[in-house]
Tab-separated table of C-alpha atoms in Angstrom:
chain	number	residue	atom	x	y	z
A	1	UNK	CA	7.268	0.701	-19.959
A	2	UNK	CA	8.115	-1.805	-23.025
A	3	UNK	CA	6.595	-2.208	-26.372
A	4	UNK	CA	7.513	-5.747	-28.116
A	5	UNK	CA	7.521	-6.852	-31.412
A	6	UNK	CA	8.178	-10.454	-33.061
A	7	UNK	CA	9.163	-11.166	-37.008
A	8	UNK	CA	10.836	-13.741	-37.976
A	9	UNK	CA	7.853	-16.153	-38.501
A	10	UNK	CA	7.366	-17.949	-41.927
A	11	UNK	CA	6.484	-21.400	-43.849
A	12	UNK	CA	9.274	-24.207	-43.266
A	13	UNK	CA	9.471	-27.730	-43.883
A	14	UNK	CA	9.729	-30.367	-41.183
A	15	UNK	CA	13.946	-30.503	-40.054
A	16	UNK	CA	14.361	-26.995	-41.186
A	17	UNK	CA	15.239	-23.615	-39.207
A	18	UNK	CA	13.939	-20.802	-38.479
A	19	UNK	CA	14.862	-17.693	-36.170
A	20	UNK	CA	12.742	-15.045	-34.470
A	21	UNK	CA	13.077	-12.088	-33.226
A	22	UNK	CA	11.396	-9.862	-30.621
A	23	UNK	CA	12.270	-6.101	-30.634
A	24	UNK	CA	11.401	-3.658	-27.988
A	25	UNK	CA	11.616	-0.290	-27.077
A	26	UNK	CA	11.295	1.561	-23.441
A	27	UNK	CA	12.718	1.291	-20.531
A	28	UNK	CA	15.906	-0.281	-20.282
A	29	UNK	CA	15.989	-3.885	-21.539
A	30	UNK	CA	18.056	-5.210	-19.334
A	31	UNK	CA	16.043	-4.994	-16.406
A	32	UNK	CA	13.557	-7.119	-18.044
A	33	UNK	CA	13.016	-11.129	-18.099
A	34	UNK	CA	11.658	-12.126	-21.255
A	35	UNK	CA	10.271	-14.881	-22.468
A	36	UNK	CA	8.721	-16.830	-25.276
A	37	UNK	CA	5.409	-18.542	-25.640
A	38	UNK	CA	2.933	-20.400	-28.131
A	39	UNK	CA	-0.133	-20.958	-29.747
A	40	UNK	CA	-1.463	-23.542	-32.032
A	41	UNK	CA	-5.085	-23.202	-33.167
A	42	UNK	CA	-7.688	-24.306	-30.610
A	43	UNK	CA	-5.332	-25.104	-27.641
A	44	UNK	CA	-3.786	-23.129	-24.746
A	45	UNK	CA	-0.749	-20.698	-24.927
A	46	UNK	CA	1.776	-22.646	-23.764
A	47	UNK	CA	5.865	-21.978	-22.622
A	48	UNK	CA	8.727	-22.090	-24.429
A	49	UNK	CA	11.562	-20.414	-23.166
A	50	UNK	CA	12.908	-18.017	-21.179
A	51	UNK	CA	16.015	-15.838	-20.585
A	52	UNK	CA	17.224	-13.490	-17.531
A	53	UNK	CA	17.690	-10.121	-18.094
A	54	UNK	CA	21.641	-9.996	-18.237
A	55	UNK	CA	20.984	-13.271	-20.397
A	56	UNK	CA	22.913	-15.596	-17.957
A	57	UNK	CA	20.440	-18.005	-16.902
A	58	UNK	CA	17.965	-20.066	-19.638
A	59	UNK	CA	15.145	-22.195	-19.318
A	60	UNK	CA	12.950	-24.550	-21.702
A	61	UNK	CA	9.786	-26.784	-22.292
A	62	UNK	CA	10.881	-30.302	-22.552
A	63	UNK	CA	8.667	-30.531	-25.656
A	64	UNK	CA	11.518	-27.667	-27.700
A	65	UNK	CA	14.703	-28.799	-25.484
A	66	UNK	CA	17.627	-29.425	-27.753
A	67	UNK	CA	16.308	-27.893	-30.189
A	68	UNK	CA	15.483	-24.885	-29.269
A	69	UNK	CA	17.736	-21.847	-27.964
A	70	UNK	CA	16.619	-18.379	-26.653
A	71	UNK	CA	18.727	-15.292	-26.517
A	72	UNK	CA	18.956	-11.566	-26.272
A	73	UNK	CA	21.503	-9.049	-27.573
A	74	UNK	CA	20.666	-6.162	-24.967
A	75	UNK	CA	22.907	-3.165	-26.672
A	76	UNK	CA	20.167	-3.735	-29.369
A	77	UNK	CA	17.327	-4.760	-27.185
A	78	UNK	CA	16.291	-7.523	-29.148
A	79	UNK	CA	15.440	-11.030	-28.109
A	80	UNK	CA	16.005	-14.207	-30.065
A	81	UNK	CA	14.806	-17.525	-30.566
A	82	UNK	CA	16.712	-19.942	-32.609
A	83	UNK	CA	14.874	-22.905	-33.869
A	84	UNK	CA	16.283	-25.680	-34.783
A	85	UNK	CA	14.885	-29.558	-36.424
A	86	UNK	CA	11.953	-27.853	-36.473
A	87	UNK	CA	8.379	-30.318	-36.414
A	88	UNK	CA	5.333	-29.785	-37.126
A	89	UNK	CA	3.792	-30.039	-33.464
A	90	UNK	CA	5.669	-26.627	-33.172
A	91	UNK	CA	3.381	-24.541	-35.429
A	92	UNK	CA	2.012	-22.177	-33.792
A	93	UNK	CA	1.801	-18.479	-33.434
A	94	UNK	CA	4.887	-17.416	-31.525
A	95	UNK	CA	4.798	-14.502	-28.959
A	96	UNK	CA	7.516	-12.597	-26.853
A	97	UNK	CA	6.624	-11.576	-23.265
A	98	UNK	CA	8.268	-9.604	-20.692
A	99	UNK	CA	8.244	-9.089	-16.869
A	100	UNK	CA	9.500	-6.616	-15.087
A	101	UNK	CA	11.463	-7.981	-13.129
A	102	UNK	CA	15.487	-8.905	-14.489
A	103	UNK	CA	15.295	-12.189	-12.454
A	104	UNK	CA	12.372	-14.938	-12.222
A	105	UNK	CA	11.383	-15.358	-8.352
A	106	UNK	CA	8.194	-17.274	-9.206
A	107	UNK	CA	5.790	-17.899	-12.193
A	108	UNK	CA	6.549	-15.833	-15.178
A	109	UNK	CA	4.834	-12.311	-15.422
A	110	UNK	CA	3.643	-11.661	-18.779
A	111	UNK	CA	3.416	-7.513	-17.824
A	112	UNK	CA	4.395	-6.854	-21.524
A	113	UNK	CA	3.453	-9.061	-24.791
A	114	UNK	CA	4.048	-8.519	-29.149
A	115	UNK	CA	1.209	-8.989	-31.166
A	116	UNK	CA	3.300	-12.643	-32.370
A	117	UNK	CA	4.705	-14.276	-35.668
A	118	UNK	CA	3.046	-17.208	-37.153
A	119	UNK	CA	5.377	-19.909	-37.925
A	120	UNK	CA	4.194	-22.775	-39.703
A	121	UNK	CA	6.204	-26.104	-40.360
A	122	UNK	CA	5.234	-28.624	-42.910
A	123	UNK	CA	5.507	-32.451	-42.479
């Protein structure tokens, strides 16, 4: 129903920013809850953030809290993360994820996922 894909990724020193972005196509976006997760090499995919589907409501790992800030500009069905004092714990490969539903009512639902970015921050 959704096809994702993330840019955005890139080589940034420790403090520094960086923004990605998650595009999809499909059915409307809107009616999606979407979500972003990562990946460093050898551990687990783990939470980051997540956003509603009218955008409204936002949550976060405590480890990216602060500094972190997801978002989605639905009349051009893109999703957003904004990352800010960026460390080196957070390199990783970055995806975006969606579930079909607009609202969370339970764990997350990864029915849709992009192929990710890398991002990688040095100290």
């Amino acid at each position: 129903q959704v096809q994702l894909v993330e840019s955005g990724g890139g080589l940034v020193q420790a403090g520094g920013s960086l923004r990605l972005s998650c595009a999809a196509s499909g059915r409307t976006f809107s009616n999606y809850h979407v979500a972003w997760f990562r990946q460093a090499p050898g551990k687990e995919r783990d939470f980051v953030a997540v956003i509603s589907g009218s955008g409204g409501s936002t949550s976060y790992a405590d480890s990216v809290k602060g500094r972190f800030t997801i978002s989605r500009d639905n009349a051009k069905n893109t999703l957003y993360l904004q990352m800010n004092s960026l460390k080196p714990e957070d390199t990783a490969v970055y995806y975006c994820a969606a579930d079909s539903r607009a609202m969370w009512q339970g764990p997350f639902r990864g029915d849709y996922w992009g192929q990710g970015t890398q991002v990688t921050v040095s100290s």
